[in-house]
């Protein structure tokens, strides 16, 4: 067995693992009644775009193509498909391990190319018919996208993927700002048809990505970092499913050995009036404030819904997103309330009390108010920016 054959086995095992995860989420009823109809509708809509462009595309500036593909940069690493046992068994065969890791990096390069090609198939009707660009310019644009993403993947490969929280945010800010500056410069060069500059940027960034990945390519001394990256990439989908589902019990996280929590350390009373409803609300507020996952989930719902109302052009689609976001928020609040109070050993015996339902109703009203405010501000901002920038 050589390195390519071993890599093919590992890649097949990885795709089988991801397939089992998706299969556990999308059962046959969801597949038959949702996935298949959605696929058929998507193909029919895409075919209609080639025959006649939708009206909403005339309000979309070419600048939004660059904004959408900016999101393409974030995600994925250069993977080598190593496993924990490789540090013991394959250490006896350094050449086989090194060849597999090298072909894994090459596979990561090719995978990003294929992924970008699928994205180009989606935007092809607008690229050729609406914006009037040709295939040569599409290839130049693809080179820019790939080179920037490869550099970001190379930089992320040097960061500790197991570090989370505020440290990840701090380490990611310079990378985000640098990418915005480079991508903005690329946009100006592209719309001005500066082919030499575009080629120069693409070649330079591709070489930079090779330099960044070269230490992992040439030897087996960075096996621990490769193992961390492989664990992160292998489980990121199931981690996302777990974080979105309130019915799945999360794995316990390691906390610092503090004698008291940061928030409500003295556990004082929040409400002076002691009623069953206030008791439930007070307990919920303290538990929720001490767990950043719950707070983050709430702001993610608001942020995603607000961003969708700004970015998506058709009004009917904005309204659909707002309705879906509202229903999801209500479901999320009820699930979180039941998870914290309804399933806890000390409070679940009171879940049929009037105060339990009164507290949940008041909490729902309080949490829905910021949601409505942010959505309203998003709609106002959308109307304002379109009045100032009619080409958007």
PDB file of C-alpha atoms in Angstrom, residues 1 14 34 53 73 78 97 101-102 113 152 163-164 182 192 209 216 222 238 259 261 272 288 309 350 357 382:
ATOM      1  CA  UNK A   1       0.000   0.000   0.000  1.00  0.00           C
ATOM      2  CA  UNK A  14     -14.413  10.561   6.277  1.00  0.00           C
ATOM      3  CA  UNK A  34     -38.552  18.224   1.932  1.00  0.00           C
ATOM      4  CA  UNK A  53     -33.379  36.353 -15.606  1.00  0.00           C
ATOM      5  CA  UNK A  73     -12.995  32.117   2.246  1.00  0.00           C
ATOM      6  CA  UNK A  78      -5.480  21.839   4.745  1.00  0.00           C
ATOM      7  CA  UNK A  97       2.957   8.545   6.628  1.00  0.00           C
ATOM      8  CA  UNK A 101       0.044  13.614   4.455  1.00  0.00           C
ATOM      9  CA  UNK A 102       1.429  15.205   1.294  1.00  0.00           C
ATOM     10  CA  UNK A 113     -11.123  24.010  -6.771  1.00  0.00           C
ATOM     11  CA  UNK A 152      -6.319  31.819   4.842  1.00  0.00           C
ATOM     12  CA  UNK A 163      -8.606  27.417  21.322  1.00  0.00           C
ATOM     13  CA  UNK A 164     -12.123  28.858  21.516  1.00  0.00           C
ATOM     14  CA  UNK A 182      -6.913  42.596   0.004  1.00  0.00           C
ATOM     15  CA  UNK A 192     -10.881  48.192 -13.932  1.00  0.00           C
ATOM     16  CA  UNK A 209       0.003  29.559   0.645  1.00  0.00           C
ATOM     17  CA  UNK A 216       3.554  20.439   7.246  1.00  0.00           C
ATOM     18  CA  UNK A 222       3.834  18.555  13.182  1.00  0.00           C
ATOM     19  CA  UNK A 238     -22.004  17.353  14.286  1.00  0.00           C
ATOM     20  CA  UNK A 259     -14.379  29.652  43.541  1.00  0.00           C
ATOM     21  CA  UNK A 261     -18.796  32.445  38.820  1.00  0.00           C
ATOM     22  CA  UNK A 272     -37.462  42.206  45.499  1.00  0.00           C
ATOM     23  CA  UNK A 288     -28.513  31.768  31.172  1.00  0.00           C
ATOM     24  CA  UNK A 309     -33.515  41.027   5.608  1.00  0.00           C
ATOM     25  CA  UNK A 350     -43.087  22.600  39.567  1.00  0.00           C
ATOM     26  CA  UNK A 357     -46.070  29.266  32.464  1.00  0.00           C
ATOM     27  CA  UNK A 382     -32.300  48.516   3.979  1.00  0.00           C
TER      28      UNK A 382
END
